[in-house]
Structures are given as structure tokens and as C-alpha cells.
GROMACS .gro file of C-alpha atoms in nm:
model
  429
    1UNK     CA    1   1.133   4.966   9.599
    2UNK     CA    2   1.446   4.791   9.426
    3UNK     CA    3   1.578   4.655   9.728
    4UNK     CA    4   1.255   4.513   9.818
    5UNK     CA    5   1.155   4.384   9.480
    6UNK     CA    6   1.477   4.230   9.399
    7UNK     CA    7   1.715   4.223   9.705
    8UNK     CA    8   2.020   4.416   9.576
    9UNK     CA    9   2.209   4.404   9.871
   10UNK     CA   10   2.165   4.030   9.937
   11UNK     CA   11   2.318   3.962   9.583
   12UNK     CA   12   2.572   4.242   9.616
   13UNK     CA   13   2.480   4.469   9.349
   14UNK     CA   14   2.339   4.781   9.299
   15UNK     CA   15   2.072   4.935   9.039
   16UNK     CA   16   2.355   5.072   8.805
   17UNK     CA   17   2.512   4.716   8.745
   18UNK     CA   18   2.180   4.542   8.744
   19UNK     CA   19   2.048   4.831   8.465
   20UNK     CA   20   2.421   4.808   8.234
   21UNK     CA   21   2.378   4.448   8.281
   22UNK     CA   22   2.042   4.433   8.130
   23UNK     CA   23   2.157   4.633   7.827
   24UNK     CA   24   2.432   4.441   7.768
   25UNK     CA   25   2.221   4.144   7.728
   26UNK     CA   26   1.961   4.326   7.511
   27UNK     CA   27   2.231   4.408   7.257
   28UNK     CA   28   2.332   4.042   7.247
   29UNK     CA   29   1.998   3.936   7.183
   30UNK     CA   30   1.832   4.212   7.022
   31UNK     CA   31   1.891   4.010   6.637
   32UNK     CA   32   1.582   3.877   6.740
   33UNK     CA   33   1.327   4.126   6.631
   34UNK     CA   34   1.507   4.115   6.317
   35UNK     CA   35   1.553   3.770   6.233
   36UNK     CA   36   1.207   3.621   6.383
   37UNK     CA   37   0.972   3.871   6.167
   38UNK     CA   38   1.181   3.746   5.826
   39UNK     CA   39   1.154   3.389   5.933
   40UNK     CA   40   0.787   3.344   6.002
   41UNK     CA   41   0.707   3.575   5.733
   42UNK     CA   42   0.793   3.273   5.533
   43UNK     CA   43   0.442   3.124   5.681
   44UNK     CA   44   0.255   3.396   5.505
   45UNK     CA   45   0.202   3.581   5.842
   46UNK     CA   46   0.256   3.937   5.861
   47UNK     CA   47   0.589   4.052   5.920
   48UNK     CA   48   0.490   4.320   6.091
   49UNK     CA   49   0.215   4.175   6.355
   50UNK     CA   50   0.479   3.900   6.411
   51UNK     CA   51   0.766   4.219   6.485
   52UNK     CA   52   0.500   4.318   6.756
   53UNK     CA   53   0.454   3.976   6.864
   54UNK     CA   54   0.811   3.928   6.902
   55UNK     CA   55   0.879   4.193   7.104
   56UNK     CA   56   0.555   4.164   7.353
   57UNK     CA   57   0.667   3.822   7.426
   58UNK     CA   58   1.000   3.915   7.478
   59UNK     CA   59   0.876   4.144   7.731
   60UNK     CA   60   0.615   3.937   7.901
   61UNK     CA   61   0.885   3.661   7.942
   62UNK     CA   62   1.153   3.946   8.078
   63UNK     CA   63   0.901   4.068   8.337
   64UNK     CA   64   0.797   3.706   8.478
   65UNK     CA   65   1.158   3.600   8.476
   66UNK     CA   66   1.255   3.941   8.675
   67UNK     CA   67   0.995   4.048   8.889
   68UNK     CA   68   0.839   3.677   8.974
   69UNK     CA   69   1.166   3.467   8.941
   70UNK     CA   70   1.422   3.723   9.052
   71UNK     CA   71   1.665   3.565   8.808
   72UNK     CA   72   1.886   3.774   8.562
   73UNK     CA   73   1.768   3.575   8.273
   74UNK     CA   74   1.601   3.706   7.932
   75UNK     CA   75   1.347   3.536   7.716
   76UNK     CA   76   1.224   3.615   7.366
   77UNK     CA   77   1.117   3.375   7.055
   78UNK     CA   78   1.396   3.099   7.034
   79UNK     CA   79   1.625   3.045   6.758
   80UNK     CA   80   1.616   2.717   6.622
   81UNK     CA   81   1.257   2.643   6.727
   82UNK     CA   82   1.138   2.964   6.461
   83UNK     CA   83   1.315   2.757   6.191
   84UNK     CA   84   1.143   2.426   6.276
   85UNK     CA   85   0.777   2.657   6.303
   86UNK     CA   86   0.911   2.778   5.988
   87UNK     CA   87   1.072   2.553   5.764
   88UNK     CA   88   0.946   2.217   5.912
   89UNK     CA   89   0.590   2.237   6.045
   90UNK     CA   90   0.449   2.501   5.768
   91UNK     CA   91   0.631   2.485   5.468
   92UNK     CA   92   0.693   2.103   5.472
   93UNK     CA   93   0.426   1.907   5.644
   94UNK     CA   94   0.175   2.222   5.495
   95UNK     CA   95   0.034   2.273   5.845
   96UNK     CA   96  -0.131   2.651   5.839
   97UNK     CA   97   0.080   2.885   6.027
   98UNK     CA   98  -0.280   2.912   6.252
   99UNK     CA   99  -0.234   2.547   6.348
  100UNK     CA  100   0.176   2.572   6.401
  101UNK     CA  101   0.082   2.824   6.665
  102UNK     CA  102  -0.174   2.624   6.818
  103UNK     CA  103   0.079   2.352   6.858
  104UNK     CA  104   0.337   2.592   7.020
  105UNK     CA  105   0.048   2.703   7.241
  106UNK     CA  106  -0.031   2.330   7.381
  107UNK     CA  107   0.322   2.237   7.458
  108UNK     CA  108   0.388   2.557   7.661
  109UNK     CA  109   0.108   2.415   7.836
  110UNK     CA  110   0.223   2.109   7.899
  111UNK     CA  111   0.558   2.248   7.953
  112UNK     CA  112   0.343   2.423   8.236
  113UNK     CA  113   0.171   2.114   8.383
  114UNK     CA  114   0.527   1.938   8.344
  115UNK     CA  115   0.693   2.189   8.565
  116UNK     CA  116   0.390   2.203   8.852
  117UNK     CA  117   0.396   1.831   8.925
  118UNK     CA  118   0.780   1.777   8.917
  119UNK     CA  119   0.786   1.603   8.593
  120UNK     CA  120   1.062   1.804   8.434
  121UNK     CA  121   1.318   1.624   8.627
  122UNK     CA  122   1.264   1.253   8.529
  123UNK     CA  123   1.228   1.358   8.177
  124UNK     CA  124   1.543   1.608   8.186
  125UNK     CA  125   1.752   1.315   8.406
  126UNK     CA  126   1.625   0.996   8.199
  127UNK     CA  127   1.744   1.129   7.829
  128UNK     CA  128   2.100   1.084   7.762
  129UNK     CA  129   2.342   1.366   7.771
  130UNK     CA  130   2.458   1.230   7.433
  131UNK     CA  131   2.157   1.306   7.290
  132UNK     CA  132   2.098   1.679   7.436
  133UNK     CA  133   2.409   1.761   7.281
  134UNK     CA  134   2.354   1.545   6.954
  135UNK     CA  135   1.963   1.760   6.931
  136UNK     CA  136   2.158   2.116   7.015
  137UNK     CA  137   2.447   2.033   6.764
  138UNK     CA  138   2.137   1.886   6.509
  139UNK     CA  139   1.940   2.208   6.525
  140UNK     CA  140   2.328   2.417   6.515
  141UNK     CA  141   2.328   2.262   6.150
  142UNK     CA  142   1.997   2.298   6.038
  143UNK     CA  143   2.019   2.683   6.126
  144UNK     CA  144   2.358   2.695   5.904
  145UNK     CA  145   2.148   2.539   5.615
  146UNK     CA  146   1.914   2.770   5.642
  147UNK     CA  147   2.145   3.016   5.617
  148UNK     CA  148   2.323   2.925   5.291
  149UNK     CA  149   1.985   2.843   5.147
  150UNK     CA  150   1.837   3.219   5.178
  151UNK     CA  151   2.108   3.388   5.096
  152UNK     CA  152   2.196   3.207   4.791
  153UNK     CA  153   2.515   3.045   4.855
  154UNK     CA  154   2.368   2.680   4.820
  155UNK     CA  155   2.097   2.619   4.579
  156UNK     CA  156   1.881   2.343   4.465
  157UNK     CA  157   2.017   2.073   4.236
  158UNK     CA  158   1.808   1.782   4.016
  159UNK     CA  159   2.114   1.605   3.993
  160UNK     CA  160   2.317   1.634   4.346
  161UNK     CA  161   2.008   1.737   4.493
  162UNK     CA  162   2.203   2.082   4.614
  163UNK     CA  163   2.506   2.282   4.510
  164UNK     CA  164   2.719   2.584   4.516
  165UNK     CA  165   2.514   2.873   4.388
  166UNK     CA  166   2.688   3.233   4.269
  167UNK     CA  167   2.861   3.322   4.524
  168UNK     CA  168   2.987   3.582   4.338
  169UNK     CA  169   2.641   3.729   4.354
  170UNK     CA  170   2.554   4.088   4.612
  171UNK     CA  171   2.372   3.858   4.856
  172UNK     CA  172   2.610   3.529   4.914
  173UNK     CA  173   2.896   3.830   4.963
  174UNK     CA  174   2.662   4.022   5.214
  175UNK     CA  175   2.597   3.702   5.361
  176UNK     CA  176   2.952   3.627   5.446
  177UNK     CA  177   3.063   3.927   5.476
  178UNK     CA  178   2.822   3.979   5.773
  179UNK     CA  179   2.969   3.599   5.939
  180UNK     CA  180   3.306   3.748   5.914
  181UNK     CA  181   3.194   4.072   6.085
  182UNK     CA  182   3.004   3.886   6.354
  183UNK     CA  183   3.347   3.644   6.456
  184UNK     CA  184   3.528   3.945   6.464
  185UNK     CA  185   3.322   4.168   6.666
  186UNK     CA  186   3.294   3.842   6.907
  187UNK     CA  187   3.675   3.782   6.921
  188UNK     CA  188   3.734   4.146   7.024
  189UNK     CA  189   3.456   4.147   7.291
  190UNK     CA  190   3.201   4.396   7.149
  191UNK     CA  191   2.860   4.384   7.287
  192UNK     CA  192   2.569   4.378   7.067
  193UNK     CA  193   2.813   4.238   6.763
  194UNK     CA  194   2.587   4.034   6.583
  195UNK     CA  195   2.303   4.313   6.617
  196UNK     CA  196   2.581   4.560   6.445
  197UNK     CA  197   2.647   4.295   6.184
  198UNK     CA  198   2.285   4.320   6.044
  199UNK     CA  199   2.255   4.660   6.061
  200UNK     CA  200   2.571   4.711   5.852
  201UNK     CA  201   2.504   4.473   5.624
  202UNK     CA  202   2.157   4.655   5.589
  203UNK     CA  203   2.320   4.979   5.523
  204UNK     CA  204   2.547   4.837   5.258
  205UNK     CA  205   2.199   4.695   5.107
  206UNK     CA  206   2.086   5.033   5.120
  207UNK     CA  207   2.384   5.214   4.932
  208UNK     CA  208   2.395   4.925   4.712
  209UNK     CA  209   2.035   5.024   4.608
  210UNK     CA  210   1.957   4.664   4.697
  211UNK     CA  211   1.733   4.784   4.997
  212UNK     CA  212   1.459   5.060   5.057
  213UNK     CA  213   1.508   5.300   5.332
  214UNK     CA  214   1.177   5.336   5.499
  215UNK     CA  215   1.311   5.561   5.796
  216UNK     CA  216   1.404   5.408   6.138
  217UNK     CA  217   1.108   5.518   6.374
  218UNK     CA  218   0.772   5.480   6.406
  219UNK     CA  219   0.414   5.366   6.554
  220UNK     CA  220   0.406   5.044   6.598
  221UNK     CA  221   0.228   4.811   6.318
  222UNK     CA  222  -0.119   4.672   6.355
  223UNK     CA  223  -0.053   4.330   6.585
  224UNK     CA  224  -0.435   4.270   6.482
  225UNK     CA  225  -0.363   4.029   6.207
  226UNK     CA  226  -0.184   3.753   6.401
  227UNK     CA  227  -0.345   3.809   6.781
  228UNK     CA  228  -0.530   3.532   6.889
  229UNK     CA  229  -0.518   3.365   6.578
  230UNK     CA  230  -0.417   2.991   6.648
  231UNK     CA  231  -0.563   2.724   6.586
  232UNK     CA  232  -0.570   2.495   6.891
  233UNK     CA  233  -0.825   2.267   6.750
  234UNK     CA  234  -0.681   2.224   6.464
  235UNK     CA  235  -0.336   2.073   6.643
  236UNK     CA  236  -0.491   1.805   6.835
  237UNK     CA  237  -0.461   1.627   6.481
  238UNK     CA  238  -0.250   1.322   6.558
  239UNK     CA  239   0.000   1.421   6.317
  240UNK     CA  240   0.057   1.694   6.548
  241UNK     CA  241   0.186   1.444   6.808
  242UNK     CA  242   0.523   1.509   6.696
  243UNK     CA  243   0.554   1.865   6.633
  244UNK     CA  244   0.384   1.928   6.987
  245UNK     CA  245   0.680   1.705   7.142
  246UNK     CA  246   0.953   1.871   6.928
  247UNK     CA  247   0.833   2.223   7.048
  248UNK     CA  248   0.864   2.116   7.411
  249UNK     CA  249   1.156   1.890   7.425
  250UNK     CA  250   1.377   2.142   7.238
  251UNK     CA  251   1.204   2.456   7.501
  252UNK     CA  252   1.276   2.213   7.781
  253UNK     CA  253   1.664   2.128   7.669
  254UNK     CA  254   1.727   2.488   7.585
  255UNK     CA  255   1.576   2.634   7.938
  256UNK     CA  256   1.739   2.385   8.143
  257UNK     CA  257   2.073   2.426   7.991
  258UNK     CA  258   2.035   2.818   7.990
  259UNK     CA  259   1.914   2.870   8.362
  260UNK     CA  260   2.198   2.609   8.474
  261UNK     CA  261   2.465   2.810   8.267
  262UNK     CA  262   2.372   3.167   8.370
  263UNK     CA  263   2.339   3.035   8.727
  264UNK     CA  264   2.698   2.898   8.738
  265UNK     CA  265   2.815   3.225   8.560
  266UNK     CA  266   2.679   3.438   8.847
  267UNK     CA  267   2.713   3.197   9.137
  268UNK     CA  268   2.368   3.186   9.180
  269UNK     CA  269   2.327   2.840   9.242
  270UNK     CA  270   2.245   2.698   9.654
  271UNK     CA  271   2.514   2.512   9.829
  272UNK     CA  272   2.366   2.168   9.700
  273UNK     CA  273   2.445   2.282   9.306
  274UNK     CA  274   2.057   2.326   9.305
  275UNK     CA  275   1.877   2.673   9.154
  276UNK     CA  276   1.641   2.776   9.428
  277UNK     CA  277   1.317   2.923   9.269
  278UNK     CA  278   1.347   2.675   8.948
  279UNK     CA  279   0.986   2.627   8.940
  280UNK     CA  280   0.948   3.014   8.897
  281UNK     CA  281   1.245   3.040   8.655
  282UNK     CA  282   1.022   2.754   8.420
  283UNK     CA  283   0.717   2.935   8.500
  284UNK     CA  284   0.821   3.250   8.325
  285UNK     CA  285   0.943   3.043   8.027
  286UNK     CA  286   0.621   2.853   7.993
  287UNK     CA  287   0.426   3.147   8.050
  288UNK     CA  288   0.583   3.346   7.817
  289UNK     CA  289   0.585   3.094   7.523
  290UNK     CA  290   0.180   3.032   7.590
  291UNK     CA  291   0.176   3.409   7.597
  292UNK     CA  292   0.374   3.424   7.263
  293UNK     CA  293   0.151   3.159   7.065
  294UNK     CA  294  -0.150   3.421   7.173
  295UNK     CA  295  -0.001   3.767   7.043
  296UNK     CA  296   0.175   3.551   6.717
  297UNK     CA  297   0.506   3.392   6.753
  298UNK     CA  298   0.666   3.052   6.796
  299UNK     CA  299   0.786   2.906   7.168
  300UNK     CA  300   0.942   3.204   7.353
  301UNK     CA  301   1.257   3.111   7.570
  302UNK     CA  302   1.536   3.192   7.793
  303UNK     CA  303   1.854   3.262   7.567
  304UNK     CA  304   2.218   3.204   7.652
  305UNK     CA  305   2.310   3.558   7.627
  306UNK     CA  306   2.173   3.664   7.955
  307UNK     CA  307   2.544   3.547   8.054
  308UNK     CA  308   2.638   3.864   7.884
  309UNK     CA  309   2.474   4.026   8.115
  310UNK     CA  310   2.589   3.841   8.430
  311UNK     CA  311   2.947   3.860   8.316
  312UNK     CA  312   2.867   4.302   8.355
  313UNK     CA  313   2.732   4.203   8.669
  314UNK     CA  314   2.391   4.107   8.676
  315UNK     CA  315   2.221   3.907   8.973
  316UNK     CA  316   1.886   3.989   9.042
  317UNK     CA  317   1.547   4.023   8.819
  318UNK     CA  318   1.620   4.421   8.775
  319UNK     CA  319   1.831   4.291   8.472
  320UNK     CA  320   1.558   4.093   8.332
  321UNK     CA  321   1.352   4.317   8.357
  322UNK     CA  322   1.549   4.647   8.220
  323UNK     CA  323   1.572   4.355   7.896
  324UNK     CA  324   1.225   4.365   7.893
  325UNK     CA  325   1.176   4.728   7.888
  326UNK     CA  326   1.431   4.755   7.610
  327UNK     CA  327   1.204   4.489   7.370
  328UNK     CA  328   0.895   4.752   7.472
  329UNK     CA  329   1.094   5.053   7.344
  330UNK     CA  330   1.243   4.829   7.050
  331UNK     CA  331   0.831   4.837   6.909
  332UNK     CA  332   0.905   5.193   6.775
  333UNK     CA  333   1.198   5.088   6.557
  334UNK     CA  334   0.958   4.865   6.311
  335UNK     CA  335   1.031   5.025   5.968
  336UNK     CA  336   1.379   4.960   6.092
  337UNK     CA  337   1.336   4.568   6.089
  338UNK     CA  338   1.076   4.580   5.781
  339UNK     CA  339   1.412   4.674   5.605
  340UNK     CA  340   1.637   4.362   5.700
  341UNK     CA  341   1.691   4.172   5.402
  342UNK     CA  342   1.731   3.783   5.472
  343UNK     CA  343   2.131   3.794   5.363
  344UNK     CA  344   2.167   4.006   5.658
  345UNK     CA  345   2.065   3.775   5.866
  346UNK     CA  346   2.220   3.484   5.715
  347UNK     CA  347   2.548   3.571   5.886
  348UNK     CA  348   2.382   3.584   6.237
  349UNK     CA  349   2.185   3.271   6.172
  350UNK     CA  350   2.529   3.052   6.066
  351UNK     CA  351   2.709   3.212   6.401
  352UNK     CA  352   2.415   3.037   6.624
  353UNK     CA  353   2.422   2.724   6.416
  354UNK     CA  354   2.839   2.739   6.502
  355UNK     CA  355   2.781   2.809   6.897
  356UNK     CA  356   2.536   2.517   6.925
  357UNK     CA  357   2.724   2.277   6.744
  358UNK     CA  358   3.021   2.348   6.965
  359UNK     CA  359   2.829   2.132   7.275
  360UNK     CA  360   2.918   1.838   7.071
  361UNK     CA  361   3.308   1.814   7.239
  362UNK     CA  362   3.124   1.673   7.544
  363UNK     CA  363   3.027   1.326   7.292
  364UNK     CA  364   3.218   0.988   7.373
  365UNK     CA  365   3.326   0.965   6.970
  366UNK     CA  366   3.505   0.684   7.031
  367UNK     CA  367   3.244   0.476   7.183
  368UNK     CA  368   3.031   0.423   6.880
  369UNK     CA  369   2.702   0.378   7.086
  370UNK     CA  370   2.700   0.728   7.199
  371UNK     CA  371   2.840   0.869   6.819
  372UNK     CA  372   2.603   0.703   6.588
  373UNK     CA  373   2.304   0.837   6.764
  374UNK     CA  374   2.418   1.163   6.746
  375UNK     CA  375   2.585   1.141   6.380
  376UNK     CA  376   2.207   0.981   6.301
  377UNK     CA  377   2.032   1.335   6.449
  378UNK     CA  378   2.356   1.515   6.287
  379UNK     CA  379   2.289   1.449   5.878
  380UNK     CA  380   1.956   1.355   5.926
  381UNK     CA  381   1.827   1.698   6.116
  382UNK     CA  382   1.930   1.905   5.831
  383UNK     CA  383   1.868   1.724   5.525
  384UNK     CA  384   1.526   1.595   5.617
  385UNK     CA  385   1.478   1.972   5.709
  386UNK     CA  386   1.347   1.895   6.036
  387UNK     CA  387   1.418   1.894   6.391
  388UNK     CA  388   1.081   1.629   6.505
  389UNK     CA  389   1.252   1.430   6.225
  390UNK     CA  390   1.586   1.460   6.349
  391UNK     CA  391   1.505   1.367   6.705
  392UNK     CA  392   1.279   1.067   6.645
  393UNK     CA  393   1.580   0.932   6.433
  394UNK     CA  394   1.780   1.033   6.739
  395UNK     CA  395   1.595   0.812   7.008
  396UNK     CA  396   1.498   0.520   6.780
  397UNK     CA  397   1.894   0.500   6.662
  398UNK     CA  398   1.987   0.522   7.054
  399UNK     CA  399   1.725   0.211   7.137
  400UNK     CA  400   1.810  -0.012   6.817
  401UNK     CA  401   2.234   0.012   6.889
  402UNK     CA  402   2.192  -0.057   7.235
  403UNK     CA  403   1.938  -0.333   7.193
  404UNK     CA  404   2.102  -0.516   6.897
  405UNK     CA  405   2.486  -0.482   7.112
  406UNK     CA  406   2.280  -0.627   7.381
  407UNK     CA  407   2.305  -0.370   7.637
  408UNK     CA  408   1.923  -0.244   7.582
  409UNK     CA  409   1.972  -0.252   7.995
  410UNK     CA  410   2.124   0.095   7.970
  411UNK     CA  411   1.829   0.281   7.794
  412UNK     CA  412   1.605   0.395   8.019
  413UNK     CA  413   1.194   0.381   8.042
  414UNK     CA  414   1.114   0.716   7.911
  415UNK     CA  415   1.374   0.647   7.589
  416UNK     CA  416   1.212   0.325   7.479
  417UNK     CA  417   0.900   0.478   7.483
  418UNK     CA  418   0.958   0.738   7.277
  419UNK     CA  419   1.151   0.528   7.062
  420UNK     CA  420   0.871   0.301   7.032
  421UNK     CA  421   0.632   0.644   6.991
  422UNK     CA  422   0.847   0.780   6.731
  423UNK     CA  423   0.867   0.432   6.562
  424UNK     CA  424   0.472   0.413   6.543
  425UNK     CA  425   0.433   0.776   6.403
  426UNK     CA  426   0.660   0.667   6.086
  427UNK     CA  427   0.481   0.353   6.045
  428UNK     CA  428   0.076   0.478   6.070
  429UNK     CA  429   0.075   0.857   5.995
   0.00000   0.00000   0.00000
């Protein structure tokens, strides 16, 4: 069944590798269904229906990209993109977390009808590389913000509008403490490090007396009170415009980037450099994000990590979807992840921010039309706390350098309109 289902011996492998390959990736992933239930919990939704959400999609992404794609490739809610749902679309433009999900539901579906009529590769092709790297490297930062914001190393300031807070304090120790675990565990090749990171910084919480032990297993929680409660209507608001592009240009970047780099990893790429099956591999990532926004969770993607996996050995959609099994066993563990304190995932939220701004030694900094774009999407992602902010900034400051240096030649169709987009949302809404 295997061997017809995902054609082991084609890819030389075998069901052992594939299965060791698919937990390696879960453990280098699994932070997940720690970090996304404390982040969106910030919305007001319930931590534990989004813990159940998290982990369904997760699994519904793991199974499309395995059994439909054949790919070794995991999916589960997207770093980065929970903090924008978060931080950006809720808490500052006061959108209800019913509406946020409605928006994430919308551009999975036009991530969809983007990928069926060949779309995906004039958008992908006509935005500059600069700017991938400048919105990955943007996003890196605003993640590390977020960081030292909830765990109390930076706090608010009326005069320097932020500043050094006690870091002398249990949770700014924790916090770094847990960073400095995670580099470690990374620089001596342990699987799963950032996963052990939270849970030890957990356990210190709990013989600290700073956290409640609630036990480690159980039934899963009630899913009830976020499933099927977005509000699609509600982000058709042209306000939404915005947020809905955000969601899907930052899904699109990450999933083309991911399926390229696990595909080189593994050699799993066709004699022209080309993935076969690509329209699948989006498929499953579209699918599972609309599938996500339905059971409550922001856009579900593929992650990096599945190179974990292929590194052990993975080729085929038997790793994906061992992953996927893993996330459906992971739903007994809940009173497990109701105990993570935010500190403990400060540390694992800073190491993302670090690996995404390292994309940004493929800039031209010393031409200065390719650097002040992305040092415009740089300070301005973070401290406007907000990625749609950070990339409209991003394409308008691309358009203006290159029109006013008189090389406006260069930028192509798809940036000036966006630019021009971007320029009108600031101006009328």
C-alpha cells in the first residue's frame, strides 16, 4: 500500500526513513501548538479551541501535502503571519478576531484561484528578490519585538516611546535563558531543540511556583467555541483590502521559498530546476489554510523545517504524512500547552525572527536602490507593528527611488500597481 501510495522505491527510500524522517520534522516544528494558542489568545479567542484548531490544520495540511502531493513537506499555522492576525489586524486596527479569520479565509481562496489559473508565477517572478528578502527579514524583526515585549525585557516609554524593562525580573531571565538554550541545542544538532527549550523553561516556571501544573494528558478541549466562527462578510470591508493581501503575499513568499528549499535539499526537483506536481504542493497549502480559518486559526503553511526531515532522509508524502499523524496525537497533550507561559516562548519566537532575518545577505547594500527599500520595510515593519504596513512602505519606497533616479523602467507592472494600491489605501481609508 506504501509503495503504491507514495512510490518508495522510485525515490529510494523505505518506510523506516520516510517514518524517522517525519518525526524529526515534527520535533522541529512541534513549538507550534505551543506558541499559536498563546498568541491568538491575545484576540480573546479561546486558547484551547485555537490548540485544537492548530493541530487539525496541521494535520489536514500534512495529509494533502503527503497523500495528494507526494512531497515530504509539513504545514501547520505560520509564524509570523499569527503575529500580524495577532498584533496587527486585532489588537491595532480593532478588527474582531471573527473578521481576522474571515480575511485569512478569503485569501487562501484566492491563493487557490491564483494557483489554478497559473497566476502564482507572474506575481512570484514580477516582485523583486530584494523585496522577498526585505518582507522575510521585516517580519524576522517584528517577531523579535514581540518577543522582548511579552516577556518584559522592553517596555513602554512616554518619553523614548520604549525602553529596557527589569531584566533582572523571573520572566526577561526565562526569556533569555530559553534563546540561549535554543542556539545551543541548534549548534550541537539536537532535534526538536526549540520544542525542549519551552518545555524546560516551563518546568523551571513550575518549580519556581511561577506556573500551575495541570498534568500533561488529556481529552481534548471543546473546539466548539472557535469552529466556523469567521466572519467572511464582515472582511469584504475595504479596509480589509490590505490585510487580505498581506495574508496571501506573505503565504505565497513563504510556500514558494519552502517547497523550492526542501526540494533542493532532497533532490527532488526535474531536470529543468522545475518541482513537478507544484500545483498539488500549493493546493495542500491553500487548502489547508481555508481549512484552518474554518476550525479557528490564522493562514496554515508549509514550514522550513520539513528540511529536517529530508536531511534524515525523507522523499515521499509518507513523511508528511507521519507529521500529520503526530499533530493528531499531539491533541491529547492540551493541559500540557495550557501551561506555557509567554516567556517560554519568547526565546523560540526571537530564534525565528534571527533565521528569517538571515535571508537579508542576498541584498545589493551597496546599491542604494535595492537597500532603502528594504531598510524602509526593515524599521518600519516593526515599529508600526505591522507587516501590511511594512510591505506597502516596501513597494511604494521601491516605485518612488526608482522613479525619482529615473530608472522607473526597471519596476515592473504588477509593482506599480500595488504601489499605486498601497498609496491609495493611506490616502482614502
Amino acid at each position: 500500500m506504501f509503495e503504491k501510495l507514495f512510490k518508495l522505491a522510485e525515490h529510494n527510500t523505505t518506510v523506516r526513513k520516510e517514518i524517522i524522517a517525519g518525526f524529526t520534522t515534527f520535533l522541529t516544528m512541534a513549538y507550534i501548538i505551543f506558541v499559536n494558542p498563546n498568541m491568538l489568545a491575545m484576540t480573546g479567542m479561546d486558547s484551547g479551541a485555537v490548540f485544537v484548531a492548530t493541530c487539525l490544520a496541521a494535520t489536514i495540511g500534512c495529509l494533502i501535502m503527503g497523500l495528494f502531493a507526494n512531497y515530504p513537506i509539513a504545514l501547520a499555522p505560520g509564524m509570523g503571519l499569527n503575529a500580524f492576525f495577532t498584533f496587527t489586524v486585532v489588537m491595532e486596527l480593532k478588527y474582531s478576531w471573527n473578521v481576522a479569520l474571515g480575511a485569512v479565509f478569503l485569501s487562501g481562496l484566492i491563493f487557490t484561484l491564483l494557483s489554478a489559473f497559473k497566476v502564482r508565477e507572474w506575481i512570484i517572478n514580477s516582485i523583486p528578490h530584494s523585496l522577498r528578502f526585505g518582507i522575510a527579514a521585516g517580519i524576522g524583526m517584528f517577531l523579535a519585538l514581540i518577543a522582548l515585549k511579552s516577556s518584559g525585557i522592553i517596555v513602554a516609554s512616554p518619553a523614548t516611546l520604549v525602553t529596557l524593562g527589569d531584566i533582572t525580573a523571573f520572566e526577561p531571565l526565562m526569556a533569555v535563558l530559553g534563546l540561549f538554550l535554543i542556539v545551543g541545542l541548534v549548534s550541537l544538532n539536537v532535534n526538536g531543540a526549540v520544542m525542549i527549550a519551552i518545555l524546560f523553561i516551563t518546568l523551571l516556571g513550575v518549580i519556581f511556583g511561577d506556573v500551575t501544573y495541570n498534568g500533561l494528558v488529556s481529552m481534548p478541549p471543546s473546539i466548539a467555541p472557535t469552529f466556523a466562527q469567521l466572519d467572511i462578510a464582515g472582511a469584504f470591508n475595504v479596509g480589509m483590502i490590505s490585510v487580505i493581501f498581506a495574508f496571501l503575499f506573505v503565504d505565497l513568499f513563504d510556500t514558494s521559498g519552502t517547497l523550492v528549499a526542501v526540494a533542493q535539499r532532497g533532490n527532488l526537483l526535474d531536470e529543468k530546476g522545475n518541482l513537478p506536481r507544484l500545483k498539488k504542493a500549493l493546493f495542500a497549502d491553500s487548502g489547508a489554510t481555508i481549512a484552518g480559518s474554518l476550525l479557528g486559526t490564522s493562514t496554515t503553511t508549509s514550514y522550513v523545517e520539513s528540511t529536517a526531515g529530508v536531511a534524515a532522509g525523507g522523499r515521499t508524502g509518507l513523511t508528511a504524512v507521519t507529521v500529520g499523524v503526530l499533530f493528531l496525537l499531539a491533541l491529547f497533550f492540551s493541559p500540557l500547552a495550557g501551561m506555557i507561559p509567554a516567556y517560554a516562548t519568547a526565546g523560540a519566537l526571537f530564534f525565528v525572527g534571527v533565521l528569517m532575518v538571515a535571508g537579508l545577505v542576498h541584498v545589493e547594500w551597496d546599491n542604494l536602490l535595492e537597500a532603502v527599500p528594504v531598510s524602509v520595510i526593515l524599521i518600519t515593519m516593526p515599529l508600526t507593528f505591522s507587516i501590511a504596513d511594512g510591505i506597502a512602505f516596501g513597494f511604494i519606497s521601491y516605485a518612488a527611488v526608482r522613479l525619482f533616479s529615473g530608472r522607473f523602467s526597471e519596476v515592473s507592472g504588477s509593482v506599480w500597481f500595488l504601489a499605486a494600491l498601497f498609496i491609495a489605501k493611506f490616502m482614502f481609508m
